[in-house]
Short mmCIF file of C-alpha atoms and ligand atoms in Angstrom, two decimals:
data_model
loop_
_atom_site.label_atom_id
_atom_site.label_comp_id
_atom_site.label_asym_id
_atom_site.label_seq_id
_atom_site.Cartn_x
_atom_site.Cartn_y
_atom_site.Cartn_z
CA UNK B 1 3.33 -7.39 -0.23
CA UNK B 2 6.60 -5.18 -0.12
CA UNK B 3 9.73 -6.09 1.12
CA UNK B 4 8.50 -4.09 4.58
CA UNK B 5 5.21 -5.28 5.43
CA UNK B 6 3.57 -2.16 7.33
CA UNK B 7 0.27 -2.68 9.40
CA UNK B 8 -3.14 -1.25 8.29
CA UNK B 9 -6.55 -1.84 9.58
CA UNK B 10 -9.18 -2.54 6.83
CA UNK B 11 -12.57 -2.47 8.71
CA UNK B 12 -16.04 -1.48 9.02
CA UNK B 13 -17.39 0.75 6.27
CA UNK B 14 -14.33 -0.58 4.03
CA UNK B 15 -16.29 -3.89 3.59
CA UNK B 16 -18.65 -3.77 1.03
CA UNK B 17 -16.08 -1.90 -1.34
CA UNK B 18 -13.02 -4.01 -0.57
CA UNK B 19 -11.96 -5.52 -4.11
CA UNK B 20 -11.97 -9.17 -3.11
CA UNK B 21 -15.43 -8.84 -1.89
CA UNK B 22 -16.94 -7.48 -5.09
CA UNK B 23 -17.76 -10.48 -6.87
CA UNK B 24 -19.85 -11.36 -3.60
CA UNK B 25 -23.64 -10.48 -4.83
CA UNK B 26 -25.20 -7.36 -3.48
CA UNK B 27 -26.85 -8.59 -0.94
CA UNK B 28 -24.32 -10.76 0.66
CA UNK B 29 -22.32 -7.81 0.86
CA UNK B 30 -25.44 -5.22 2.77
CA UNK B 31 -25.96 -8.54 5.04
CA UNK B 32 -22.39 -8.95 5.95
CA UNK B 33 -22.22 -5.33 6.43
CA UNK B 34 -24.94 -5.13 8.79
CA UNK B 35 -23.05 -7.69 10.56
CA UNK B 36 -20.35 -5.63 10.47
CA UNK B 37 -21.92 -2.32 12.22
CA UNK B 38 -22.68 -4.91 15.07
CA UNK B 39 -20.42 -7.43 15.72
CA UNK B 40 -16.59 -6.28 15.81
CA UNK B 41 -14.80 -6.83 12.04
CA UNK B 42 -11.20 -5.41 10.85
CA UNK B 43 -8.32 -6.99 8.83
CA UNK B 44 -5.34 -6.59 6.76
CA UNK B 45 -3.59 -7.54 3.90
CA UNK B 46 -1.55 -10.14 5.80
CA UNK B 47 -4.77 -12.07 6.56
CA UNK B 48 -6.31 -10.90 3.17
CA UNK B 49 -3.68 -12.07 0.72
CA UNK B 50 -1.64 -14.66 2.27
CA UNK B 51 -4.07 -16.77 4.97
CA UNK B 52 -7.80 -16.59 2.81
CA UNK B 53 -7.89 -19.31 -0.06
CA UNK B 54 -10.34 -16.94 -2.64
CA UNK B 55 -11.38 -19.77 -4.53
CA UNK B 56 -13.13 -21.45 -1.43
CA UNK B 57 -14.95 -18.45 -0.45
CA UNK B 58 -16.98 -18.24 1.53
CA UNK B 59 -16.54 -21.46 2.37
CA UNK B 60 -12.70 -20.96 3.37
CA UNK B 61 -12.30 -21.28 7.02
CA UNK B 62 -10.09 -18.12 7.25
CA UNK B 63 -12.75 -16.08 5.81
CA UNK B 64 -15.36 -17.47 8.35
CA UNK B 65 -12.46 -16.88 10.94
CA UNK B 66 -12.59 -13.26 9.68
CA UNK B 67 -15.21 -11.95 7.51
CA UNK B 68 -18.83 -11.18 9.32
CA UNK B 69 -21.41 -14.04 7.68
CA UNK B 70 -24.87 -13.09 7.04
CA UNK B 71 -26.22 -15.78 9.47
CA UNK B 72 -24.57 -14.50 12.26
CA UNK B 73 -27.77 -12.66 12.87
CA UNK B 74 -30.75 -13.53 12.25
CA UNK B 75 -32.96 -12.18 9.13
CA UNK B 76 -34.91 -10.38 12.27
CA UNK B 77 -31.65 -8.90 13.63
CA UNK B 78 -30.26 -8.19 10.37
CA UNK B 79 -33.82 -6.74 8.08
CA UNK B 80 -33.82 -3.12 10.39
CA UNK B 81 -29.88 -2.82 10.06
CA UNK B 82 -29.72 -3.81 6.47
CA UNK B 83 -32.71 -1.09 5.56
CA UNK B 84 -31.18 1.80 7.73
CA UNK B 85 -27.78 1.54 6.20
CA UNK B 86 -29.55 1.55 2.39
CA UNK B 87 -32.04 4.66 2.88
CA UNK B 88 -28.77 5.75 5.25
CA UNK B 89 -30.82 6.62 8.05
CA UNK B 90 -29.73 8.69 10.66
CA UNK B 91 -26.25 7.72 12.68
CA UNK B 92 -28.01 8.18 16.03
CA UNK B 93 -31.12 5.94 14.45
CA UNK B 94 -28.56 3.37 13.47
CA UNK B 95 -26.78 3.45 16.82
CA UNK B 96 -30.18 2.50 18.40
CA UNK B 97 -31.16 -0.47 16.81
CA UNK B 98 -27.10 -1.81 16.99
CA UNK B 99 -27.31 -1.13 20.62
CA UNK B 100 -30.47 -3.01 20.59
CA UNK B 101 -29.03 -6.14 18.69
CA UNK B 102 -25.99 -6.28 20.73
CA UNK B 103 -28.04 -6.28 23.93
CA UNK B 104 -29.70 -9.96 22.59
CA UNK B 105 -26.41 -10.98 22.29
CA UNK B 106 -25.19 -12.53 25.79
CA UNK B 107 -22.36 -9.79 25.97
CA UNK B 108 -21.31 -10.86 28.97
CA UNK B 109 -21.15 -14.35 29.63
CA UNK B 110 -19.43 -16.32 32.82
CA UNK B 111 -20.10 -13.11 35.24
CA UNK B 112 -17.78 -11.32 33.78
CA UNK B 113 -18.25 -7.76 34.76
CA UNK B 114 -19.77 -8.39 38.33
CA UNK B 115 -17.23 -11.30 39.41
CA UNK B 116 -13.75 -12.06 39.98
CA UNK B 117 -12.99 -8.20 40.34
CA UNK B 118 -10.39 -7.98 42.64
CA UNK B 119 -10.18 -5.85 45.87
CA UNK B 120 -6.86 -4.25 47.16
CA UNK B 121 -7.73 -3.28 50.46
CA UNK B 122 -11.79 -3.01 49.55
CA UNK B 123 -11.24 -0.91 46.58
CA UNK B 124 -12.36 -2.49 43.22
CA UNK B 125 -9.64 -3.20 40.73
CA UNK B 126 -10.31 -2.78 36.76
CA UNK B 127 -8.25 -3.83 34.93
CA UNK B 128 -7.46 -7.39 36.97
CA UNK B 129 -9.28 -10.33 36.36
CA UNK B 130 -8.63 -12.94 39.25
CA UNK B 131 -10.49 -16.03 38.92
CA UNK B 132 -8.01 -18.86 40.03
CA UNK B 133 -5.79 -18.50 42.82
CA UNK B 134 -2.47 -18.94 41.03
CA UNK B 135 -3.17 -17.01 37.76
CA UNK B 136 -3.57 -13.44 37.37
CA UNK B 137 -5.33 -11.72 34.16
CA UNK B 138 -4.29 -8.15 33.17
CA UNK B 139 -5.74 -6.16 30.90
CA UNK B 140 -3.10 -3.29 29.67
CA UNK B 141 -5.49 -0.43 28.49
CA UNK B 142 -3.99 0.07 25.14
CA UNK B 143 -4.04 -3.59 24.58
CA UNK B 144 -8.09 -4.13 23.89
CA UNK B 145 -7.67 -4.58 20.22
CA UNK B 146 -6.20 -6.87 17.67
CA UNK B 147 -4.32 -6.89 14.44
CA UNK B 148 -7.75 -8.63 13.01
CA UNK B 149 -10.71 -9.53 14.68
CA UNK B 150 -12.26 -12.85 14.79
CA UNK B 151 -16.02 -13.22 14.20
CA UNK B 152 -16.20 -15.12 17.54
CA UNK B 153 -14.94 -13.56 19.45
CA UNK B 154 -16.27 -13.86 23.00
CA UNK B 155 -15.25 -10.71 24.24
CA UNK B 156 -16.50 -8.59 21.28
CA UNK B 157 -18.47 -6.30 23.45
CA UNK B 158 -15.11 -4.47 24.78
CA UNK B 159 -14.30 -3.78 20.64
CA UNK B 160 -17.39 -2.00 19.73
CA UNK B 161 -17.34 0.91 22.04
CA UNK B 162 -14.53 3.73 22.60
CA UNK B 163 -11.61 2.89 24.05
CA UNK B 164 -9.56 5.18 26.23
CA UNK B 165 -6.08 4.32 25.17
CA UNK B 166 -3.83 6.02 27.57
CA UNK B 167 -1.34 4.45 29.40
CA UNK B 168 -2.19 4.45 32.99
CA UNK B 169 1.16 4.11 35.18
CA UNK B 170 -1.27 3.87 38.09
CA UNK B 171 -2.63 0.76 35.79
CA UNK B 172 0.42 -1.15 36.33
CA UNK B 173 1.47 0.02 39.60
CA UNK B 174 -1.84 -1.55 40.51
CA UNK B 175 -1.13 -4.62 39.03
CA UNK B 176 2.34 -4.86 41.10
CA UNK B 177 1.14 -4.39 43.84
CA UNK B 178 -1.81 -6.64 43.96
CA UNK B 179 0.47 -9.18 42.51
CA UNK B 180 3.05 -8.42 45.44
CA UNK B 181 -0.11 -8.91 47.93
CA UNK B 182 -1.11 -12.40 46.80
CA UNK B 183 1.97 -15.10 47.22
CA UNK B 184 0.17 -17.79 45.75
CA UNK B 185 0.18 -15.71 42.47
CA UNK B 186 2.83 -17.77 40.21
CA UNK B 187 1.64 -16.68 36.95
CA UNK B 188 0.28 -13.35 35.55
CA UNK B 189 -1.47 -13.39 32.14
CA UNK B 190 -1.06 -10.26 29.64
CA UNK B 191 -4.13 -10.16 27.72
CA UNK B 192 -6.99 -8.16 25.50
CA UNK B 193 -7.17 -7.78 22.70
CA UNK B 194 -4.16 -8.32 22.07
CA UNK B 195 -1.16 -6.73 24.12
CA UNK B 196 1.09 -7.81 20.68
CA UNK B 197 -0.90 -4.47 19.37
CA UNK B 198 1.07 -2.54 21.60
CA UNK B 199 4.49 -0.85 20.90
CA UNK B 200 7.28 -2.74 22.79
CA UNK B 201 8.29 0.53 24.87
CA UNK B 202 4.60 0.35 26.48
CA UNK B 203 4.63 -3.43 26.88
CA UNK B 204 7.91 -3.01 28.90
CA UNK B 205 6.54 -0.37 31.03
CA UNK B 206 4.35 -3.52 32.08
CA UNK B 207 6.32 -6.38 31.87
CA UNK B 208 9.29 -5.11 33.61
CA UNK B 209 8.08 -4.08 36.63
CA UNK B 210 6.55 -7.49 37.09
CA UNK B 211 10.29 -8.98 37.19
CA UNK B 212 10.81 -7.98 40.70
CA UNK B 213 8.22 -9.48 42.05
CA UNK B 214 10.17 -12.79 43.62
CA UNK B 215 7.31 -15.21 43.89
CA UNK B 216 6.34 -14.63 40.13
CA UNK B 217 7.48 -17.30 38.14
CA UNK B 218 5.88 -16.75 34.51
CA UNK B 219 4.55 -14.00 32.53
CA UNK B 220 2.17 -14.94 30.11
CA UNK B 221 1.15 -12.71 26.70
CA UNK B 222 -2.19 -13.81 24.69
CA UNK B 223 -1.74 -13.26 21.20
CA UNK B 224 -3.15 -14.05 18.10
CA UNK B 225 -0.72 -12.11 16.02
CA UNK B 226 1.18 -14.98 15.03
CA UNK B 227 -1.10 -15.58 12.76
CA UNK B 228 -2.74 -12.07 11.91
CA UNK B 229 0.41 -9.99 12.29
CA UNK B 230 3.93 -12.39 12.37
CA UNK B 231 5.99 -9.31 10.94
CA UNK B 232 5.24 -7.87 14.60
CA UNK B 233 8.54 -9.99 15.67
CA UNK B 234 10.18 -9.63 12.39
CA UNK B 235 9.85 -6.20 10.45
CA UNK B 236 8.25 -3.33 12.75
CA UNK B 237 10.13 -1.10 13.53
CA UNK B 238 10.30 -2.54 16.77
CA UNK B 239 10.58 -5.92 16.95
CA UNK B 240 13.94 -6.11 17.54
CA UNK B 241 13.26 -4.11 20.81
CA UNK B 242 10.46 -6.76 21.27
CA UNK B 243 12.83 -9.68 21.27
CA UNK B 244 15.54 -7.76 23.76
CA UNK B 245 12.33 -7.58 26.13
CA UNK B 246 11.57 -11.35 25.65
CA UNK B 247 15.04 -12.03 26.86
CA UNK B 248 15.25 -9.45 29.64
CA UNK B 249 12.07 -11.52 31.13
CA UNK B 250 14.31 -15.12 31.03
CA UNK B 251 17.18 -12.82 32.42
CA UNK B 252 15.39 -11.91 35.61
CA UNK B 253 14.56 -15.98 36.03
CA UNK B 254 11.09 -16.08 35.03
CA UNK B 255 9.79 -18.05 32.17
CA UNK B 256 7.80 -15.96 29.27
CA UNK B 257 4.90 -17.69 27.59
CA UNK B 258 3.41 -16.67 24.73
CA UNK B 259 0.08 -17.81 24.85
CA UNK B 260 -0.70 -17.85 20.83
CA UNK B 261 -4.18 -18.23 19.48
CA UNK B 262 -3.83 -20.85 16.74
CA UNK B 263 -7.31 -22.09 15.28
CA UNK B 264 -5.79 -23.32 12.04
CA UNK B 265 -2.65 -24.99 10.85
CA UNK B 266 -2.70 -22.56 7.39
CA UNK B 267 -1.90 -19.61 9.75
CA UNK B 268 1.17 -21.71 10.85
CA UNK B 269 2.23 -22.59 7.33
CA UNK B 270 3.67 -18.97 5.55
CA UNK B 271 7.21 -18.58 5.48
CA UNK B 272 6.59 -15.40 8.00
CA UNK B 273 4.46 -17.25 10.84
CA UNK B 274 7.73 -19.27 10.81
CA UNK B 275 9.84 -16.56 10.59
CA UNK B 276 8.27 -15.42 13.40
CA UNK B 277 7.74 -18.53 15.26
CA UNK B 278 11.96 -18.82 15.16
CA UNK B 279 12.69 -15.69 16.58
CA UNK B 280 10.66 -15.69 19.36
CA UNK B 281 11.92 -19.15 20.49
CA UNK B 282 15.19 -17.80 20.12
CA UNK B 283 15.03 -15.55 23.01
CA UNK B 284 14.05 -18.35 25.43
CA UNK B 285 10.31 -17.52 25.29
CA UNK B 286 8.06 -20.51 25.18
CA UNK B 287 5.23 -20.71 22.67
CA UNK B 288 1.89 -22.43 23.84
CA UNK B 289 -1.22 -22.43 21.61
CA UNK B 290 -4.79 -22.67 22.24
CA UNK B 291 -7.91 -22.25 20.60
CA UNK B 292 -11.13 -22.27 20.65
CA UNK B 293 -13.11 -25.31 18.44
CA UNK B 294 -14.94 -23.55 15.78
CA UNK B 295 -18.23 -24.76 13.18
CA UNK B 296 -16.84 -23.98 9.73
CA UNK B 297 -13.66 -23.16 10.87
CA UNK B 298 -12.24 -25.79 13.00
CA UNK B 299 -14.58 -28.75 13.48
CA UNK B 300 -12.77 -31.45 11.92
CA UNK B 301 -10.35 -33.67 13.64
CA UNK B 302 -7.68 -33.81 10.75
CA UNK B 303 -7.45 -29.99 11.07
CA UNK B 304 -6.28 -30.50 14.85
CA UNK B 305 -4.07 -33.32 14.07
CA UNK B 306 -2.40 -31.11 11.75
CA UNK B 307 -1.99 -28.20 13.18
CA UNK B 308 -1.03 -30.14 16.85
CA UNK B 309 1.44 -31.86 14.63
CA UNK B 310 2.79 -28.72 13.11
CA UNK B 311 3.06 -26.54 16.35
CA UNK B 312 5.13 -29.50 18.38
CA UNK B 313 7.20 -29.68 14.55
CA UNK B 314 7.97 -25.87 14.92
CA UNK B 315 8.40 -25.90 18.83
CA UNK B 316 5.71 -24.94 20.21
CA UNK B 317 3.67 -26.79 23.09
CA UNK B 318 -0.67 -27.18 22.65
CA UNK B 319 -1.97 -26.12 25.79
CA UNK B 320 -5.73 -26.27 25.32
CA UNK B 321 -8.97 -26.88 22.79
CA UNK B 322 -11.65 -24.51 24.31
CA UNK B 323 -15.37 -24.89 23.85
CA UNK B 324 -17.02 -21.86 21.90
CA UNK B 325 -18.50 -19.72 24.46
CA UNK B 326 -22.01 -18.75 25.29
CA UNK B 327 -22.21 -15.30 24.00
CA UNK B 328 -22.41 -13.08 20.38
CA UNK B 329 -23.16 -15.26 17.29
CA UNK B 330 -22.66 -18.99 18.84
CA UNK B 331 -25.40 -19.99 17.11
CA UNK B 332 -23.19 -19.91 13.83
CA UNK B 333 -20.31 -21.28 15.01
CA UNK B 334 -20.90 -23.71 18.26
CA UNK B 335 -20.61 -27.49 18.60
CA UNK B 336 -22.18 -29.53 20.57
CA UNK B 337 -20.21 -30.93 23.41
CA UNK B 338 -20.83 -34.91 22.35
CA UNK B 339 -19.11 -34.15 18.76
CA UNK B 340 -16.70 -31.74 20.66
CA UNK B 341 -15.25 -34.53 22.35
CA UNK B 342 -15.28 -36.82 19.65
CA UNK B 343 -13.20 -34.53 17.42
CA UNK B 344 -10.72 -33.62 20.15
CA UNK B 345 -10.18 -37.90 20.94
CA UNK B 346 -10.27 -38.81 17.23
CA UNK B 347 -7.54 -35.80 16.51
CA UNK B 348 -4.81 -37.08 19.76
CA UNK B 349 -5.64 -40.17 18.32
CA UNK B 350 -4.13 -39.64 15.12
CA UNK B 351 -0.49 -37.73 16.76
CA UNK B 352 2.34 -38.34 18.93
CA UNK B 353 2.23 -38.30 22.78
CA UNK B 354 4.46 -35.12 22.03
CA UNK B 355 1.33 -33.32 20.57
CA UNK B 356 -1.32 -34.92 23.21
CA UNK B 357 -0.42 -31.95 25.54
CA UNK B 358 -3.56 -29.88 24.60
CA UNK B 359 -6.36 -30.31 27.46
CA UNK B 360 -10.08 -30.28 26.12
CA UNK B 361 -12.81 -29.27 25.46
CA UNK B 362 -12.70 -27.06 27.96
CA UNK B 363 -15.54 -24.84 29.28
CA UNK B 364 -14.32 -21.79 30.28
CA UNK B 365 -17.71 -20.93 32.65
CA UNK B 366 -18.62 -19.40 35.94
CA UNK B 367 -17.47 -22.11 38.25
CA UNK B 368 -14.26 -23.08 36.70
CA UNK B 369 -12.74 -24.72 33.07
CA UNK B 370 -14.28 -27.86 33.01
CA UNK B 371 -13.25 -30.26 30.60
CA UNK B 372 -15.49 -33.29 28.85
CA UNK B 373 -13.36 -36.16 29.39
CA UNK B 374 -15.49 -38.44 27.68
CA UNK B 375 -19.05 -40.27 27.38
CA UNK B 376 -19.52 -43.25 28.97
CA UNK B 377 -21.90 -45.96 30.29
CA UNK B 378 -22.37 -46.62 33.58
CA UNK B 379 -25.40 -48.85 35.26
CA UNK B 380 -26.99 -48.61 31.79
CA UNK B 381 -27.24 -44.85 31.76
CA UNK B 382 -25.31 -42.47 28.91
CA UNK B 383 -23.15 -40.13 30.65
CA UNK B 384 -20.82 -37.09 30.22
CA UNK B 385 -17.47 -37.74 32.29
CA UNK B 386 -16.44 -34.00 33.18
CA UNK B 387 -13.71 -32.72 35.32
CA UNK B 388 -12.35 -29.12 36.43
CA UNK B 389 -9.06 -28.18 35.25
CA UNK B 390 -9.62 -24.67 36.88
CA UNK B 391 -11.95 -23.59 39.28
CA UNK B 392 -13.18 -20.70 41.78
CA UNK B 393 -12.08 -23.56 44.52
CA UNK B 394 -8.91 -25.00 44.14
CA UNK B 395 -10.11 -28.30 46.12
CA UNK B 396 -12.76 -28.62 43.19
CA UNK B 397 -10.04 -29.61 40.50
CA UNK B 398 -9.52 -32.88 39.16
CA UNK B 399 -13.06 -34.34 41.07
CA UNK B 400 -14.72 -36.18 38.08
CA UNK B 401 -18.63 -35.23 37.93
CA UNK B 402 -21.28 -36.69 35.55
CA UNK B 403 -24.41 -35.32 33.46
CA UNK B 404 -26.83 -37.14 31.92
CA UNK B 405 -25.97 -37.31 27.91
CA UNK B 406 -27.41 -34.90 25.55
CA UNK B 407 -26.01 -34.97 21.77
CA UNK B 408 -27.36 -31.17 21.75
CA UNK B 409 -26.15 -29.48 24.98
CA UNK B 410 -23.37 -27.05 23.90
CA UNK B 411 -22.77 -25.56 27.15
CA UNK B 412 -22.45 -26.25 31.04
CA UNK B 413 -25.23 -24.89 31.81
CA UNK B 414 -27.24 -26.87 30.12
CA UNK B 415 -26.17 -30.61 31.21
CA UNK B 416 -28.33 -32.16 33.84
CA UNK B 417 -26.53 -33.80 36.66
CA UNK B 418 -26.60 -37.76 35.99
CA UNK B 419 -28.23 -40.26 38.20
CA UNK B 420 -30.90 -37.84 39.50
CA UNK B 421 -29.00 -35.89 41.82
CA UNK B 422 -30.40 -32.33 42.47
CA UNK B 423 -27.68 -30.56 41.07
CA UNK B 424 -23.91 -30.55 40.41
CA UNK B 425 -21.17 -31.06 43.42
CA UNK B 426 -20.18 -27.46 43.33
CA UNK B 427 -23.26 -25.76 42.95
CA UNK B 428 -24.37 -24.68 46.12
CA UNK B 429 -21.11 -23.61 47.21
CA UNK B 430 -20.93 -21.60 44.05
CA UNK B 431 -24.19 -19.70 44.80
CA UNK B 432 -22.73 -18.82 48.29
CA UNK B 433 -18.65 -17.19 46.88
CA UNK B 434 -20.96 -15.61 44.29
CA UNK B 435 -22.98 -13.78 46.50
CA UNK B 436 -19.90 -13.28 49.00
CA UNK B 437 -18.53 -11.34 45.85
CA UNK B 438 -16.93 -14.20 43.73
CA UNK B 439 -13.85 -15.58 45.88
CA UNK B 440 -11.13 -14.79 43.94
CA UNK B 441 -12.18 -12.52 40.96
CA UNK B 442 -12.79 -11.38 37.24
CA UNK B 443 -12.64 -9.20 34.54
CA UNK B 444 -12.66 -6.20 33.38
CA UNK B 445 -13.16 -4.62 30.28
CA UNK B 446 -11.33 -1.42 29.85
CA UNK B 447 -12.41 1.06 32.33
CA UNK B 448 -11.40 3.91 34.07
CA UNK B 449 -9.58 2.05 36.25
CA UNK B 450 -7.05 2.64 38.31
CA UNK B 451 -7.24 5.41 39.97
CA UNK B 452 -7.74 3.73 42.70
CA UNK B 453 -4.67 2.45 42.93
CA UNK B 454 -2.76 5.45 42.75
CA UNK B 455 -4.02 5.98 46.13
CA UNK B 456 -2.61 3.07 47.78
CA UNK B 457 -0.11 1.30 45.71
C1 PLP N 1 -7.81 -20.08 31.59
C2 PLP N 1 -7.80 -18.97 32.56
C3 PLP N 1 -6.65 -18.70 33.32
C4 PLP N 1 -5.39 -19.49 33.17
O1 PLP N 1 -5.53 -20.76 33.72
P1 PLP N 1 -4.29 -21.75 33.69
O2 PLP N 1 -4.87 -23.07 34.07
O3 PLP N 1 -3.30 -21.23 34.67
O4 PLP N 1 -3.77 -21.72 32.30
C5 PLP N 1 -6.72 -17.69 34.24
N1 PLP N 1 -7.84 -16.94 34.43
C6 PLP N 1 -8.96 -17.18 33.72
C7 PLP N 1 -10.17 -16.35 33.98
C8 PLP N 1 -8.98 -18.20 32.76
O5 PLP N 1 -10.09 -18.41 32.06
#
């Protein structure tokens, strides 16, 4: 690359033609693009020439990271798609049977668009996710996309329809003033997407209203574009601005976390990553990572081992190993909960106490993140140890439960409660603050939000 890297999207239609993909045969390259028209895919050079290992493709876990597979659907999914975009059928015909496929996909796992939406004085909130009592999700408008997608995305339904991209001042005002409402909010979350997409002058019409709120303690940013974008804290032409804003956040006596999506230790290892990594760390700003544990990309305790050792090496704190969640292609890329928790005990086996600070595998469902602490045996029976680190019910945390063992379950929803009880502790009262309207609240996918709060903030 040049001396200034400058961003640009490679996606969609690109695909098929993109040089590095050519020597892929033919129809590798129609499957993976009929993957492509369904499932969300862009890139850039960044992740093209400096993070994908060409002589391991497709193999390379970047490239599965990145790159739509053919198996991500099925041949039943994929056959219609693949024979409307060679005999170039109509665009509305080929927006019908996408729509269709999508629909089979779980789009919307964990309740997601009927929970967890918060009410300001009975009127709905888009744009505000709020699940646990002391965390806040936001979801800045402009923020719902990313610097490159990845192929598992769990919320890939909210990056394959139109976004509306204005700023909404009413957005944020919202935000404030929900925030100001709730005192046991400590900690709101910036998310997407990825709010790194957005230029620093927007991102501090967000952030720095936040900073007079007193009983806010830390702003958090999700990001992946550490790894799919580091020159956004180095070269834009406003990261320098970017950094200033970092600092303005420690200024005001509140602690800025940047919450950075790290599946790999490769994306950690280029000389801008670190760049990157440095800067940010000089401003005060804290760097936590998480990531979700990934078949083909991921699934190998040496990989977290390295990379846990490498983040706590370049100053940065692991925060959590998620379990793939229940939606889009998690057929191709989920692991079953038994080897889940073998990789993540046989990885903090192999580090420092320093690097044990990553909680998993956590479930990110409807009730709560609940965590596989282990198998074990008790009275002769095979059991999953689980726990909540989060949940709808604050008194639910921490209260180990047990399921009956299965080497295939991949998700809660499919464990059995152990020792024949009826069902698991929190289930009933989880039916009731569902249908009461989901206690605290969730999410929201871009919307027309806010106007709403216009009215009353
Ligand atoms: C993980 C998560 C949070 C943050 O939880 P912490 O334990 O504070 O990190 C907040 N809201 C939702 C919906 C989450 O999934």
């Amino acid at each position: 690359m040049s001396d200034t890297p400058r961003y640009r999207a490679i996606a969609g239609r690109e695909l098929p033609h993109h040089p590095r993909l050519l020597h892929l045969p033919a129809p590798t390259r129609l499957a993976m693009a009929a993957v492509a028209e369904v499932l969300p895919f862009r890139v850039n050079e960044y992740v093209i020439d400096t993070l994908i290992d060409w002589e391991r493709v497709p193999e390379d876990p970047i490239f599965q990271l990145v790159f739509p597979q053919p198996e991500m659907l099925s041949p039943e999914q994929r056959a219609p798609i693949e024979q409307a975009l060679t005999l170039g059928a109509s665009s509305d015909a080929l927006a019908q049977l996408v729509q269709q496929t999508r629909a089979q996909l779980n789009p919307h796992p964990a309740g997601q668009l009927s929970h967890n939406v918060p009410n300001l004085e009975s009127r709905r909130l888009d744009g505000i996710q709020h699940k646990y009592r002391e965390t806040v999700l936001f979801f800045p408008r402009q923020g719902q996309t990313c610097h490159a997608y990845c192929s598992y995305c769990f919320r890939w339904p909210q990056f394959v329809g139109d976004a509306d991209l204005r700023f909404a001042s009413d957005e944020v005002e919202a935000l404030v003033a929900y925030v100001r409402s709730r005192p046991d909010v400590t900690s709101v979350l910036i998310t997407g997407g990825d709010p790194m997409i957005m230029k620093t002058s927007l991102l501090a019409r967000y952030i720095e209203p936040l900073l007079e709120v007193p009983h806010l303690a830390t702003i958090r940013i999700g990001t992946k574009a550490l790894a799919f974008w580091p020159y956004r804290f180095t070269h834009d032409v406003d990261a320098d601005q970017l950094l200033r804003l970092f600092e303005r956040v420690g200024a005001a006596q509140k602690s800025l976390a940047l919450m950075a999506h790290s599946s790999h230790p490769r994306e950690l290892e280029t000389q801008a990553a670190q760049a990157a990594i440095a800067r940010i760390r000089s401003t005060g700003a804290v760097i936590r990572t998480q990531a979700p544990l990934i078949r083909r990309v991921n699934d190998d305790p040496t990989i977290w081992a390295d990379k846990w050792r490498l983040e706590v090496q370049l100053g940065m704190v692991p925060y959590y190993m998620f379990v793939e969640r229940d939606t889009g292609p998690r057929g191709y890329f989920e692991v079953p909960l038994a080897k889940a928790v073998q990789i993540y005990q046989e990885a903090t086996r192999q580090v420092s106490g320093l690097a044990r600070t990553a909680r998993g595998p956590s479930m990110s469902a409807t009730p709560g993140k609940v965590v596989v602490d282990g198998v074990a045996e008790i009275g002769g029976k095979r059991v999953f140890v689980l726990r909540f680190l989060q949940a709808r019910r604050p008194d639910w945390v921490g209260r180990p439960f047990f399921a009956e063992y299965d080497p295939k379950a991949t998700w809660l929803d499919q464990l059995r409660p152990a020792f024949g009880a009826p069902e698991h502790f929190y289930e009933r009262e989880l039916g009731q603050l569902l249908s009461a309207g989901g206690g605290f609240s969730e999410p929201i996918l871009r919307r027309r939000a806010l106007q709403l709060m216009g009215e009353v903030a």
